[in-house]
């Protein structure tokens, strides 16, 4: 039976149920726990295809961007259904795909469910967000995962402090040091253990693609970015100021000298409404497939 990913909000429990259904429906779609969040929620990687090298997709770094998780679950289900039906995914020999749909499960639960998603940290998180859990992007310790990677981290810390961010916050606090958070470590450990060819970090919103990070950016990245842009209609842009470093794709480019891309899906105000998912998926579907082939 094909797994249907509905255009609705998914709690962590809902996502675990979707993953359970995928295990039953698609035995070839390997599920691996690559780490746990601050609050002990599992961070799962979905893998299919060859094992000589992988293209990695990761989403839901931020609590308000949880639609990116739903989008990657839909992509995973489509890939697995194609493979189950005997359709050729067109991947080069030996190439596989890894998807980490939910990098920051605690942040998504907090932003979606409020105090019930905070566990024993509810009082502290309530103080940090002044009771407005909807604006929560960070993990359960108030660290922004996409500011916690070791890529210009010290410079980023100065920019955060210039913006008045000195400690745990709903967003944009990079933590006490790079890779201080278990969610960050889950991704960096995965990348260091597996032959990852390129990564796509899926965020929202803006319909743009960021593709470079200084001198470490490989020569082929520009042509790849242009192909992804053409496939999706998303514009290529340069990140600025506090958004220009400390992120996953920045770290991956600097650490390995391989292509990394941040894709900002959709348009509007975060959190994007689940009703936007079908239109967004249709717009980026070709780009997601193409990224696995380049």
Coordinates of C-alpha atoms in Angstrom, one line a residue:
X1 CA 0.0 0.0 0.0
X2 CA 1.4 3.4 -1.0
X3 CA 2.0 5.8 1.9
X4 CA 0.0 9.0 1.6
X5 CA 1.5 12.2 3.1
X6 CA -1.3 14.5 3.8
X7 CA -1.2 18.3 3.7
X8 CA -1.6 18.9 7.5
X9 CA 0.4 19.5 10.6
X10 CA 2.4 16.5 11.9
X11 CA 3.3 16.1 15.6
X12 CA 6.4 14.0 16.5
X13 CA 4.1 11.1 17.3
X14 CA 2.4 11.5 13.9
X15 CA 5.9 11.4 12.2
X16 CA 6.9 8.3 14.1
X17 CA 3.7 6.6 12.9
X18 CA 4.4 7.6 9.3
X19 CA 7.9 6.1 9.7
X20 CA 6.4 2.9 11.1
X21 CA 4.1 2.7 8.1
X22 CA 7.0 3.2 5.8
X23 CA 9.0 0.4 7.4
X24 CA 6.1 -2.0 6.7
X25 CA 5.4 -0.7 3.1
X26 CA 8.9 -0.2 1.9
X27 CA 11.4 -2.8 3.3
X28 CA 14.2 -1.4 1.0
X29 CA 13.9 2.1 2.6
X30 CA 16.4 1.6 5.4
X31 CA 15.7 3.6 8.6
X32 CA 18.6 4.4 10.9
X33 CA 18.6 6.4 14.2
X34 CA 21.5 8.8 13.8
X35 CA 21.1 10.5 17.1
X36 CA 18.7 11.9 19.6
X37 CA 17.5 15.4 20.4
X38 CA 18.1 17.3 23.7
X39 CA 14.8 15.8 24.9
X40 CA 15.6 12.3 23.7
X41 CA 13.5 12.3 20.5
X42 CA 15.0 10.2 17.8
X43 CA 16.6 11.7 14.7
X44 CA 16.0 9.3 11.8
X45 CA 17.8 8.9 8.5
X46 CA 16.1 7.2 5.5
X47 CA 18.3 5.6 3.0
X48 CA 17.8 3.9 -0.4
X49 CA 19.9 3.1 -3.4
X50 CA 23.6 2.3 -3.6
X51 CA 26.2 2.9 -1.0
X52 CA 29.3 4.1 -3.0
X53 CA 28.2 7.7 -2.4
X54 CA 25.1 9.5 -1.2
X55 CA 23.2 12.7 -1.8
X56 CA 21.9 14.0 1.5
X57 CA 18.6 16.0 2.1
X58 CA 17.9 17.4 5.5
X59 CA 14.9 19.4 6.8
X60 CA 13.2 20.9 9.8
X61 CA 16.3 22.6 11.3
X62 CA 13.9 25.2 12.7
X63 CA 10.6 24.8 14.6
X64 CA 8.7 27.2 12.4
X65 CA 9.9 25.5 9.3
X66 CA 8.3 22.1 10.0
X67 CA 6.6 21.9 6.6
X68 CA 10.1 21.0 5.2
X69 CA 9.9 17.7 7.1
X70 CA 6.5 16.9 5.6
X71 CA 7.9 17.7 2.1
X72 CA 10.9 15.4 2.6
X73 CA 8.6 12.6 3.9
X74 CA 6.5 13.0 0.7
X75 CA 9.7 12.8 -1.4
X76 CA 10.9 9.7 0.5
X77 CA 7.5 8.0 0.0
X78 CA 7.5 8.8 -3.7
X79 CA 11.1 7.4 -4.2
X80 CA 10.3 4.3 -2.2
X81 CA 7.0 3.7 -4.1
X82 CA 8.8 4.0 -7.4
X83 CA 11.5 1.6 -6.3
X84 CA 8.9 -0.9 -5.0
X85 CA 7.1 -0.7 -8.4
X86 CA 10.3 -1.5 -10.2
X87 CA 10.7 1.9 -11.7
X88 CA 14.3 3.1 -12.4
X89 CA 15.2 6.1 -10.2
X90 CA 17.9 6.9 -12.7
X91 CA 20.6 7.2 -10.1
X92 CA 24.2 6.8 -11.3
X93 CA 25.7 3.4 -10.5
X94 CA 26.4 3.0 -6.8
X95 CA 24.7 6.2 -5.8
X96 CA 22.2 6.4 -2.9
X97 CA 20.0 8.9 -1.2
X98 CA 19.8 9.8 2.5
X99 CA 17.0 11.9 3.9
X100 CA 16.9 13.3 7.4
X101 CA 13.4 14.9 7.4
X102 CA 13.4 16.0 11.1
X103 CA 16.7 17.4 12.3
X104 CA 15.2 19.4 15.2
X105 CA 12.2 17.4 16.6
X106 CA 12.1 19.3 19.9
X107 CA 11.9 22.7 18.2
X108 CA 9.1 21.5 15.9
X109 CA 7.1 20.1 18.9
X110 CA 7.6 23.3 20.9
X111 CA 6.5 25.6 18.0
X112 CA 3.5 23.4 17.1
X113 CA 2.2 22.2 20.5
X114 CA 3.5 24.8 22.9
X115 CA 4.0 23.9 26.6
X116 CA 3.0 20.2 26.0
X117 CA 5.9 19.9 23.6
X118 CA 8.4 21.3 26.1
X119 CA 8.5 18.5 28.7
X120 CA 10.3 19.4 31.9
X121 CA 11.8 22.5 30.2
X122 CA 8.4 24.2 29.8
X123 CA 8.9 27.0 32.3
X124 CA 12.3 28.0 31.0
X125 CA 11.2 27.9 27.3
X126 CA 8.1 29.9 28.2
X127 CA 10.3 32.6 29.7
X128 CA 12.6 32.7 26.6
X129 CA 9.7 33.1 24.2
X130 CA 7.5 35.2 26.5
X131 CA 4.8 32.6 26.2
X132 CA 4.6 32.8 22.4
X133 CA 5.7 29.3 21.5
X134 CA 4.7 29.8 17.8
X135 CA 8.0 31.8 17.2
X136 CA 10.2 29.0 18.4
X137 CA 13.0 27.9 16.0
X138 CA 15.7 26.7 18.3
X139 CA 16.2 23.3 20.0
X140 CA 15.1 22.6 23.6
X141 CA 18.2 24.4 25.0
X142 CA 17.4 27.6 23.0
X143 CA 20.2 27.0 20.4
X144 CA 19.5 27.6 16.8
X145 CA 20.8 24.5 15.1
X146 CA 21.6 26.3 11.8
X147 CA 23.9 28.7 13.7
X148 CA 25.7 25.9 15.6
X149 CA 27.9 24.5 12.8
X150 CA 31.6 25.2 12.7
X151 CA 31.7 27.5 9.7
X152 CA 32.6 31.1 10.7
X153 CA 31.1 30.4 14.1
X154 CA 33.2 33.0 16.0
X155 CA 32.3 35.7 13.6
X156 CA 28.7 34.7 13.6
X157 CA 28.7 34.9 17.4
X158 CA 29.8 38.6 17.2
X159 CA 27.0 39.3 14.8
X160 CA 24.5 37.6 17.1
X161 CA 25.8 39.8 20.0
X162 CA 25.6 42.9 17.9
X163 CA 21.9 42.0 17.4
X164 CA 21.4 41.6 21.1
X165 CA 21.5 37.8 21.3
X166 CA 23.9 36.7 24.1
X167 CA 22.3 33.4 25.2
X168 CA 19.5 30.9 24.7
X169 CA 16.8 32.4 22.6
X170 CA 13.9 31.3 20.3
X171 CA 16.1 31.9 17.3
X172 CA 19.6 32.8 16.1
X173 CA 21.7 31.9 19.2
X174 CA 24.5 29.7 18.0
X175 CA 25.3 28.0 21.3
X176 CA 28.3 28.1 23.6
X177 CA 30.5 26.5 21.0
X178 CA 30.3 24.9 17.5
X179 CA 28.6 21.4 17.5
X180 CA 27.5 21.8 21.1
X181 CA 24.1 20.3 20.3
X182 CA 23.2 16.7 19.8
X183 CA 21.1 17.6 16.7
X184 CA 24.1 19.2 15.1
X185 CA 26.4 16.3 16.1
X186 CA 23.9 13.8 14.5
X187 CA 24.4 15.5 11.1
X188 CA 28.1 16.1 11.3
X189 CA 28.7 12.5 12.5
X190 CA 26.6 11.2 9.6
X191 CA 28.6 13.3 7.1
X192 CA 31.9 12.2 8.5
X193 CA 31.0 8.5 8.4
X194 CA 29.4 8.3 5.0
X195 CA 30.6 9.3 1.5
X196 CA 28.3 12.2 1.0
X197 CA 28.6 13.7 -2.5
X198 CA 26.5 16.8 -1.9
X199 CA 23.9 18.1 0.6
X200 CA 20.6 20.0 0.3
X201 CA 19.4 21.7 3.5
X202 CA 15.7 22.4 3.1
X203 CA 14.4 25.6 4.8
X204 CA 11.5 28.0 4.3
X205 CA 10.6 30.5 3.0
X206 CA 11.5 32.7 -0.1
X207 CA 11.9 30.4 -3.1
X208 CA 15.6 31.0 -3.3
X209 CA 18.8 28.8 -3.4
X210 CA 22.0 29.6 -1.6
X211 CA 25.0 27.7 -3.0
X212 CA 28.4 29.2 -2.1
X213 CA 30.6 29.6 0.9
X214 CA 33.7 31.5 0.2
X215 CA 36.9 29.9 -1.2
X216 CA 35.9 26.4 -0.2
X217 CA 33.1 26.3 -2.7
X218 CA 33.9 23.7 -5.4
X219 CA 33.9 24.8 -9.0
X220 CA 31.0 22.7 -10.1
X221 CA 28.6 24.2 -7.5
X222 CA 27.6 27.2 -9.6
X223 CA 26.6 25.1 -12.6
X224 CA 24.7 22.7 -10.3
X225 CA 22.9 25.7 -8.6
X226 CA 21.9 27.0 -12.0
X227 CA 20.5 23.6 -12.9
X228 CA 18.5 23.4 -9.7
X229 CA 17.3 27.0 -10.2
X230 CA 16.1 26.2 -13.7
X231 CA 14.3 23.1 -12.5
X232 CA 12.4 24.9 -9.8
X233 CA 12.1 28.5 -10.8
X234 CA 13.8 29.4 -7.6
X235 CA 16.3 32.3 -7.7
X236 CA 20.0 32.1 -6.8
X237 CA 20.9 34.5 -4.0
X238 CA 23.8 35.4 -1.6
X239 CA 23.0 35.2 2.1
X240 CA 23.8 38.3 4.1
X241 CA 25.0 39.2 7.6
X242 CA 23.8 36.9 10.3
X243 CA 22.5 34.4 7.8
X244 CA 25.8 34.1 5.9
X245 CA 27.6 31.6 8.1
X246 CA 27.2 28.9 10.8
X247 CA 24.8 26.8 8.7
X248 CA 24.8 23.2 7.7
X249 CA 25.6 23.8 4.0
X250 CA 28.4 26.3 5.0
X251 CA 30.0 23.7 7.3
X252 CA 29.7 20.9 4.7
X253 CA 31.3 23.0 2.0
X254 CA 34.1 24.1 4.2
X255 CA 34.7 20.7 5.8
X256 CA 34.7 18.6 2.7
X257 CA 35.0 21.0 -0.3
X258 CA 31.9 19.5 -1.8
X259 CA 28.7 21.1 -3.0
X260 CA 26.1 22.2 -0.5
X261 CA 22.8 24.0 -1.1
X262 CA 20.3 25.7 1.1
X263 CA 16.9 25.7 -0.5
X264 CA 14.2 28.0 0.9
X265 CA 10.9 26.5 -0.1
X266 CA 7.6 28.4 -0.6
X267 CA 6.6 32.0 0.0
X268 CA 4.8 33.7 2.8
X269 CA 5.3 33.9 6.6
X270 CA 6.6 31.0 8.7
X271 CA 5.2 28.6 9.6
X272 CA 3.9 28.1 6.1
X273 CA 0.4 26.6 6.1
X274 CA 0.2 22.9 5.4
X275 CA -2.3 23.7 2.6
X276 CA 0.7 25.1 0.6
X277 CA 2.4 21.7 0.5
X278 CA 0.9 20.3 -2.7
X279 CA 1.8 23.4 -4.7
X280 CA 5.3 23.6 -3.2
X281 CA 6.0 20.0 -3.8
X282 CA 5.0 20.2 -7.4
X283 CA 7.3 23.2 -7.9
X284 CA 10.4 21.6 -6.3
X285 CA 9.8 17.9 -7.2
X286 CA 11.9 18.0 -10.4
X287 CA 14.7 19.9 -8.5
X288 CA 14.8 17.3 -5.7
X289 CA 15.1 14.5 -8.2
X290 CA 17.7 16.4 -10.3
X291 CA 19.8 17.0 -7.2
X292 CA 20.2 13.2 -6.8
X293 CA 21.6 12.9 -10.3
X294 CA 24.1 15.7 -10.5

